Structure formats: structure tokens, C-alpha cells
Tab-separated table of C-alpha atoms in Angstrom:
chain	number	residue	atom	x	y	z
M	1	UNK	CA	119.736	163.158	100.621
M	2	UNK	CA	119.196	162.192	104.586
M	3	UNK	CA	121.748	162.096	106.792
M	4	UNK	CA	120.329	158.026	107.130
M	5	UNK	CA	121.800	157.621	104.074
M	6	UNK	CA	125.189	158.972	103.812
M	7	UNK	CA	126.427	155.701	103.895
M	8	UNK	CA	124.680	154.400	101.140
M	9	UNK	CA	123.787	154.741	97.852
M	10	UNK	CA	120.860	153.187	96.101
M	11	UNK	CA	119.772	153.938	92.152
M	12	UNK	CA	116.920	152.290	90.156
M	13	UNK	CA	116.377	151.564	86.556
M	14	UNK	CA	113.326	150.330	84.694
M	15	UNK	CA	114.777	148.544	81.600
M	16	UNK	CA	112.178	147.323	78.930
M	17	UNK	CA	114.118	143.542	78.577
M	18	UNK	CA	113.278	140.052	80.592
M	19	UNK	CA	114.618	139.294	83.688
M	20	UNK	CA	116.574	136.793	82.136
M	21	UNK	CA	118.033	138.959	79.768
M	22	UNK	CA	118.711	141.659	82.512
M	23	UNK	CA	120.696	138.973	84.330
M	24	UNK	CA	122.798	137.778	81.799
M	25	UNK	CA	123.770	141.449	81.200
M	26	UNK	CA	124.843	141.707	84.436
M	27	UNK	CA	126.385	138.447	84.904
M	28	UNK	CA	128.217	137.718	82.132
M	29	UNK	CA	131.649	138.614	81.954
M	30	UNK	CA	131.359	139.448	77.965
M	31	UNK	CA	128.182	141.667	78.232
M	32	UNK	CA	129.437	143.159	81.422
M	33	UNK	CA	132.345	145.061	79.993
M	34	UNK	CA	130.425	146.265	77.606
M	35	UNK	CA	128.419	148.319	79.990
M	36	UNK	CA	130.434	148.363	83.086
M	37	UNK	CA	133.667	149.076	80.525
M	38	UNK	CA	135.853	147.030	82.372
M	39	UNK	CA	137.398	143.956	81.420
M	40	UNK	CA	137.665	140.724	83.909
M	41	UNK	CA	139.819	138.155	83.353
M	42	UNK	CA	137.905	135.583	84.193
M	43	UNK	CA	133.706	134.456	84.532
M	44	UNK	CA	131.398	135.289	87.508
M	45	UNK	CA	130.985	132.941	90.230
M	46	UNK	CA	130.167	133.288	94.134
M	47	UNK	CA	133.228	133.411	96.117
M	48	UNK	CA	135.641	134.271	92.851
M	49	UNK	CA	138.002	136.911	92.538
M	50	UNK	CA	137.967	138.338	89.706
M	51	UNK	CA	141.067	141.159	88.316
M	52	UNK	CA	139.371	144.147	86.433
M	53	UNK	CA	140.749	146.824	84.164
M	54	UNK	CA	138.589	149.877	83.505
M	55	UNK	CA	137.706	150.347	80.091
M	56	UNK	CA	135.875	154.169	80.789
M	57	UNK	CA	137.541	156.598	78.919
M	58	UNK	CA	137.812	158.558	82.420
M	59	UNK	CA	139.749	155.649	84.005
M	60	UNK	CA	141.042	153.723	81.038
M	61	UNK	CA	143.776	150.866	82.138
M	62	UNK	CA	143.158	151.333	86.205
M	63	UNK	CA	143.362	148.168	87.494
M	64	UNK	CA	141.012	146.938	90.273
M	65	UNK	CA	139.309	143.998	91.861
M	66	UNK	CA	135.605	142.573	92.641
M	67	UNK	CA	135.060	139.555	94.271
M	68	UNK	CA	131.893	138.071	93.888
M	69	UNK	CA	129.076	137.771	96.907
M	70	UNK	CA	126.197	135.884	95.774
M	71	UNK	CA	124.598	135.106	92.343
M	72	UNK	CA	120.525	133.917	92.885
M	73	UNK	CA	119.891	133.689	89.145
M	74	UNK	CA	117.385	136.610	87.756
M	75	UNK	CA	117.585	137.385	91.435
M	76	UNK	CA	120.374	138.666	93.579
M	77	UNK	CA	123.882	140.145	92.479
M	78	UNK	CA	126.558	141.400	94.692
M	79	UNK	CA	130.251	141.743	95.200
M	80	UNK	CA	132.828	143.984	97.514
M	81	UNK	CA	135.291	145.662	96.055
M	82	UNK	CA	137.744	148.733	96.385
M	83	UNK	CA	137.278	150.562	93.522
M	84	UNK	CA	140.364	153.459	93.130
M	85	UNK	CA	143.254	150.949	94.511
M	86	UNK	CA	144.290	147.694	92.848
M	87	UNK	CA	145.596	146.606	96.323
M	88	UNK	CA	144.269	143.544	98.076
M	89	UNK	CA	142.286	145.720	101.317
M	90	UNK	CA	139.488	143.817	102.517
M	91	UNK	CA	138.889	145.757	105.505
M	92	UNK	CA	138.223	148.920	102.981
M	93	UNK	CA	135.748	147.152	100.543
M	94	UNK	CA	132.427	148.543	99.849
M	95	UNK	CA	129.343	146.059	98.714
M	96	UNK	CA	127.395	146.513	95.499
M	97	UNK	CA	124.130	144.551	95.397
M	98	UNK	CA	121.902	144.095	92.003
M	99	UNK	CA	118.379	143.103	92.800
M	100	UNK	CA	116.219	142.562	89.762
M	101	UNK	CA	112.021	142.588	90.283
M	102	UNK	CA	109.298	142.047	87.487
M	103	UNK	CA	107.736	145.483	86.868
M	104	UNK	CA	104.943	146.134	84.372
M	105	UNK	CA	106.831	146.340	80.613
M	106	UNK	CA	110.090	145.144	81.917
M	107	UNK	CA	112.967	144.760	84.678
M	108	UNK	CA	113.377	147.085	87.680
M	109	UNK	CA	117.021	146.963	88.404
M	110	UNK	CA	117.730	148.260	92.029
M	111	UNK	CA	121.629	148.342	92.756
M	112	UNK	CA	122.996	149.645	96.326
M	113	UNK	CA	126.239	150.403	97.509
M	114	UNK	CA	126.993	150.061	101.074
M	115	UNK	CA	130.055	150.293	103.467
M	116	UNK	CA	131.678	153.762	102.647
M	117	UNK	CA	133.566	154.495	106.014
M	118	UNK	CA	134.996	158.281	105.080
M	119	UNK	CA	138.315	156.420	103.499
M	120	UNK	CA	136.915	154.250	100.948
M	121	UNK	CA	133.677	156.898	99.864
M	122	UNK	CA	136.860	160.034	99.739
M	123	UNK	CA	139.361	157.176	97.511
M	124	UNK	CA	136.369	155.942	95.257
M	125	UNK	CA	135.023	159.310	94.291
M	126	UNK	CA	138.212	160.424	94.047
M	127	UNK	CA	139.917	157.782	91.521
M	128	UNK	CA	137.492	159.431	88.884
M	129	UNK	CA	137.197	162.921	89.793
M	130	UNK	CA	141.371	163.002	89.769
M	131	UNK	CA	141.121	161.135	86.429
M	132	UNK	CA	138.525	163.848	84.642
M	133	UNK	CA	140.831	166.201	85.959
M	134	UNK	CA	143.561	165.007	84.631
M	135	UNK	CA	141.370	164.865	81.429
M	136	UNK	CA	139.858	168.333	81.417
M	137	UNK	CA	143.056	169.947	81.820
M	138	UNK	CA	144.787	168.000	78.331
M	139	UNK	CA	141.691	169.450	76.342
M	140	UNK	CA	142.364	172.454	78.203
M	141	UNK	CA	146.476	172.716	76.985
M	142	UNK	CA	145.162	171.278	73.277
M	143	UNK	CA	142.661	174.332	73.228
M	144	UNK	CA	145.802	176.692	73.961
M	145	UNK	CA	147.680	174.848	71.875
M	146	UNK	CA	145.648	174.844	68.834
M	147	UNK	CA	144.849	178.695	69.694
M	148	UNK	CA	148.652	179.676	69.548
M	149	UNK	CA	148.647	177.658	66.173
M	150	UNK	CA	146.108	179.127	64.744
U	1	UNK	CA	145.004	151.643	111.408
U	2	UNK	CA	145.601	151.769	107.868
U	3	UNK	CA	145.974	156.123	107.880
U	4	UNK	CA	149.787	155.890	107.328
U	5	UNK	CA	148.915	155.139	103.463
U	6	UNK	CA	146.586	157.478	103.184
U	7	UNK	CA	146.532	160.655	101.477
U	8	UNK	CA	145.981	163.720	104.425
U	9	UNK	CA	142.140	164.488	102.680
U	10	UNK	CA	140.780	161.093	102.703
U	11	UNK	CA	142.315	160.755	106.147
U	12	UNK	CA	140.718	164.221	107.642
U	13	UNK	CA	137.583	162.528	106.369
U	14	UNK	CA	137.826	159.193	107.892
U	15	UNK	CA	136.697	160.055	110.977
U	16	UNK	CA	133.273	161.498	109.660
U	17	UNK	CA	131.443	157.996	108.560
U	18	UNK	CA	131.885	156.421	111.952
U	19	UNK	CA	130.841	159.404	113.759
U	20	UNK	CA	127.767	159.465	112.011
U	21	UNK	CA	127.205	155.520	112.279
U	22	UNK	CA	125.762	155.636	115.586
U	23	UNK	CA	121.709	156.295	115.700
U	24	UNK	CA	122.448	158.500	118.593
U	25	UNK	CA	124.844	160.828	116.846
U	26	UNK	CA	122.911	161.227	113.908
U	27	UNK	CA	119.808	162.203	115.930
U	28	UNK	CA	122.089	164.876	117.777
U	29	UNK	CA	122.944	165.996	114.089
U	30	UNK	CA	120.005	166.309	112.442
U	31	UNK	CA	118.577	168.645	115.816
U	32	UNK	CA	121.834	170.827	115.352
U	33	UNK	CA	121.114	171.102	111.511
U	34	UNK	CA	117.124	172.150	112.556
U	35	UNK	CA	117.502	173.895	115.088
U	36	UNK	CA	121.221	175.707	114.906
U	37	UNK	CA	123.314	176.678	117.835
U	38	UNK	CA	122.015	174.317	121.029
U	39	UNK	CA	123.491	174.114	124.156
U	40	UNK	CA	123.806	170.787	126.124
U	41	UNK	CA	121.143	171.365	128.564
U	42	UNK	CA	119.129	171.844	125.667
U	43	UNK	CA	119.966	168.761	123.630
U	44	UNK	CA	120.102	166.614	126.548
U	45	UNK	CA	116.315	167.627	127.181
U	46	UNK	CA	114.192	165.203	125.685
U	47	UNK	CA	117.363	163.011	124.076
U	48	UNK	CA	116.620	159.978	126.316
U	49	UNK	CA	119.800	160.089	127.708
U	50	UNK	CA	122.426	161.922	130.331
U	51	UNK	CA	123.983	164.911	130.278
U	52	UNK	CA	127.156	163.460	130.271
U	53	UNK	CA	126.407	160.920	127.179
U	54	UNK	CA	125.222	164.202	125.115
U	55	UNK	CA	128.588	165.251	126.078
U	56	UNK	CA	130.505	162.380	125.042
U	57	UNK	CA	129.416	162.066	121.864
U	58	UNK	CA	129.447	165.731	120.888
U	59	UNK	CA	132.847	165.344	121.596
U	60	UNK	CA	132.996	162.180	119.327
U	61	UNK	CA	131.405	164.790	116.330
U	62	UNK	CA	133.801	167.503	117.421
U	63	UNK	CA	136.812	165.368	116.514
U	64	UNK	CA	135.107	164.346	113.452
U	65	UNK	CA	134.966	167.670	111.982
U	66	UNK	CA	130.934	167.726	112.052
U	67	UNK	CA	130.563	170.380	114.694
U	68	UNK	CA	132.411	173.073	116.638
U	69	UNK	CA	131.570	174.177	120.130
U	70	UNK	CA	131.332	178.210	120.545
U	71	UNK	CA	131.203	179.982	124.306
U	72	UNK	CA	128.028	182.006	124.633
U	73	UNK	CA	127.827	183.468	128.304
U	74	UNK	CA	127.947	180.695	130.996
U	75	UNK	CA	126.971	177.778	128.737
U	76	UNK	CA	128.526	176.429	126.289
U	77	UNK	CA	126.394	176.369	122.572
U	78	UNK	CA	127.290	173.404	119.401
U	79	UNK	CA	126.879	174.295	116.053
U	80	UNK	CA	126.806	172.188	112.649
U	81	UNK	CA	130.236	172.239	110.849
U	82	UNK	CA	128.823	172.321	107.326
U	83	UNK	CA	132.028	172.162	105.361
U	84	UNK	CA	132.996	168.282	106.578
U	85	UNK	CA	129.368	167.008	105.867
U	86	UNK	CA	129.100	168.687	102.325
U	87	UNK	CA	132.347	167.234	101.776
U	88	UNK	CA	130.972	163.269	102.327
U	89	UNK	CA	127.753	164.654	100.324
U	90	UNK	CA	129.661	165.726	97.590
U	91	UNK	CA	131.749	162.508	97.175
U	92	UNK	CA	128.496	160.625	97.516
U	93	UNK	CA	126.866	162.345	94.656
U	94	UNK	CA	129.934	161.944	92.274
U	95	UNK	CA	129.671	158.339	92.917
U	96	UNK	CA	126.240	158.164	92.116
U	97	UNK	CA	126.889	160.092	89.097
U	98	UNK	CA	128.655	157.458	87.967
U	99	UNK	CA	125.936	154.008	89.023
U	100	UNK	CA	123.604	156.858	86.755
U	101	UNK	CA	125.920	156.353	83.893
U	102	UNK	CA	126.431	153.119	84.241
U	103	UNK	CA	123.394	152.295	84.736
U	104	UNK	CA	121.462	154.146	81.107
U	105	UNK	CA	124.229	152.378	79.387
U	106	UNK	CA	123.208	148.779	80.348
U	107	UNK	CA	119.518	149.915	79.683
U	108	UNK	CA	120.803	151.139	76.417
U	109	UNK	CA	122.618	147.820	75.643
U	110	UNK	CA	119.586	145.893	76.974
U	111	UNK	CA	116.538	148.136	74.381
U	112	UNK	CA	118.674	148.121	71.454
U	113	UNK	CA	118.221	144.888	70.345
């Protein structure tokens, strides 16, 4: 990693599926949990807010919001959001952006994540790192546990 | 200023993002990471710019955490503070830890059926 892009991240993925079927992953609420594992309570649409609850074993039943940016079908994906804090902070949002290109045998998904200020890149990698924590030591007291059993 | 509701670590790091969000600042940086210990003269020397603008943003990275100024005879050398930007690096990499994840498992979803 540059120091250019400590603000940003960017990962690709060449996924042997459509475009169209790509974007209906992404898009639909339904398939989206499935994948993301977090549940919206609502369907997709520029400009809508939409209430999430993580589904990921590591951050099962956090709440959080997205609000959706733009939607060019088989296109263009994006929305801000504040992953790690269910409260309504704009000014702390990152953006996530899905672009999807026509690459030989499939889809190359590109998605970026821009925006992380210091305070929103220490909260978001925190709210999973504290979870897995959390985690790591309740296997940990089960191991003792099931040692002192035994 | 939002840092009353903020937790002291994510507020120590606050600072670092916006130092580093100015082209100028992350040119002064990446010479202090190449180089090591510079002094002013010798980072204002082919920066473009004065003496006293190398000064004022080192000062802007001091507060930040990014680097630490150390007395070496008459002048007066900067250094990289590597602790603050392995910090940001770290975070960075746990979150794209998890796009990787999250990403396989919509390919996964996608090539199953």
C-alpha cells in the first residue's frame, strides 16, 4: 500500500456470471443478504435509506444504515454509510461504489471505499475487530471450561 | 467537532487522515520515509515552496502524530513517526479483509448455480 491510498480502498473480483446476474446480486435486497449477511428492511433505490442488521456471525444483530447513491443498471452501485454506529452521522459516512465491466468469461466487479477521515476508518475496523474479540475470547473460556471438565 | 463522543483511540487518530489529505504533506512524507531524518533546509530544497510553508505543515504532521522533530546540533532534523501510520495501515487492511470476504462469497453465490 501507497501512502496515495490510505484513504481508500479498492478490491476486484472476476466472477464467472452475466452482468445482469452480477447486478441483481448486488442489488437486490433478497440476494444481498445472502452475501453481504445483512438484512434491509426495505428494496434498493437511489436516494433511499435503507435500516440494516448484520447477519455475520462476527457482528450478528448490529444495527446500521446505507443509503443508496446511484443505481446505473449492470453499471454503477454506490451508497454512504457508517458502518460500526447505528446513529444518523452524515458528516462521518464513507462511500462504497460497485462498478461492474465485461471481462473475458465473466463480470469484473471493482468496489471502492472512499472517505475514511481517521474517525470513521479507526470506528469501522474497529466494530469487527472488537466483535472477533469478543468472540475469540468465549471459545477461549469454553476451551478452559471443557478442559477443567474433562 | 464531533470528538466529545468519541472513544480517546479513534480520536488520537483523527487527526492523521487530514494531515495526510494534502498533496503537499504527503510528498513531505513519503521523502521522510526515503530518506529518514531531514532537516528543513533540506526538505525545503527542491519542495517548490518556502521555508516557512515546509515549516507549517511539518508542524501540521507533528500534531498529527506522523512525525517528531529531534535537535541535532544547530538545526533542527524530522523523522517519520511509524507507530501512527501503521496504525491507519492496519485498520485499512482489516477492512479490506473483510470487502475480501465479502466479496468470494458473492462470487460463490453467483458460480454455484
Amino acid at each position: 500500500m501507497t501512502l496515495h491510498d490510505s484513504n481508500k480502498i479498492e478490491r476486484k473480483t472476476l466472477i464467472h456470471a452475466p452482468r445482469s446476474r452480477v447486478w441483481s446480486a448486488l442489488t437486490s435486497a433478497a440476494e444481498f443478504s445472502k452475501w453481504f449477511r445483512a438484512d434491509a428492511d426495505g428494496s434498493f433505490a437511489p436516494g433511499k435509506r435503507l435500516e440494516m442488521v448484520s447477519t455475520h456471525p462476527k457482528s450478528n444483530g448490529k444495527p446500521f444504515y446505507v443509503i443508496i447513491e446511484r443505481m446505473e443498471p449492470e453499471h454503477t452501485f454506490s451508497w454512504s454509510w457508517h458502518p460500526g454506529s447505528a446513529k444518523r452521522d452524515e458528516d462521518e459516512t464513507t462511500r462504497v461504489e460497485f462498478r461492474l465491466e465485461d471481462a473475458a468469461g465473466g463480470t469484473l466487479v471493482t468496489v471502492t471505499e472512499t472517505g475514511f477521515d481517521g474517525i470513521s476508518l479507526a470506528r469501522r475496523a474497529k466494530a469487527f475487530e472488537e466483535n472477533s474479540r469478543g468472540w475469540e475470547l468465549q471459545l477461549e473460556s469454553l476451551v478452559r471450561y471443557a478442559g477443567e471438565a474433562a | 467537532m464531533p470528538a466529545k463522543r468519541l472513544k480517546p483511540e479513534a480520536a488520537r487518530s483523527a487527526p492523521v487522515f487530514a494531515a495526510l489529505g494534502d498533496r503537499t504533506r504527503l510528498r513531505l512524507v513519503a521523502r521522510l520515509c526515503e530518506d529518514g531524518p531531514v532537516s528543513i533546509t533540506g526538505l525545503t530544497s527542491g519542495a517548490g515552496i518556502s521555508r516557512q510553508a515546509v515549516t507549517k505543515h511539518l508542524h501540521v504532521l507533528a500534531r498529527a502524530g506522523l512525525v517528531r522533530g529531534l535537535r541535532e546540533g544547530r538545526e533542527r532534523l524530522y523523522e517519520i513517526d511509524p507507530q501512527r501510520l501503521d496504525q491507519a495501515r492496519q485498520h485499512l487492511q482489516a477492512i479490506s479483509r473483510q470487502w475480501d470476504e465479502a466479496l468470494s462469497r458473492l462470487k460463490e453465490s453467483l458460480e454455484e448455480g
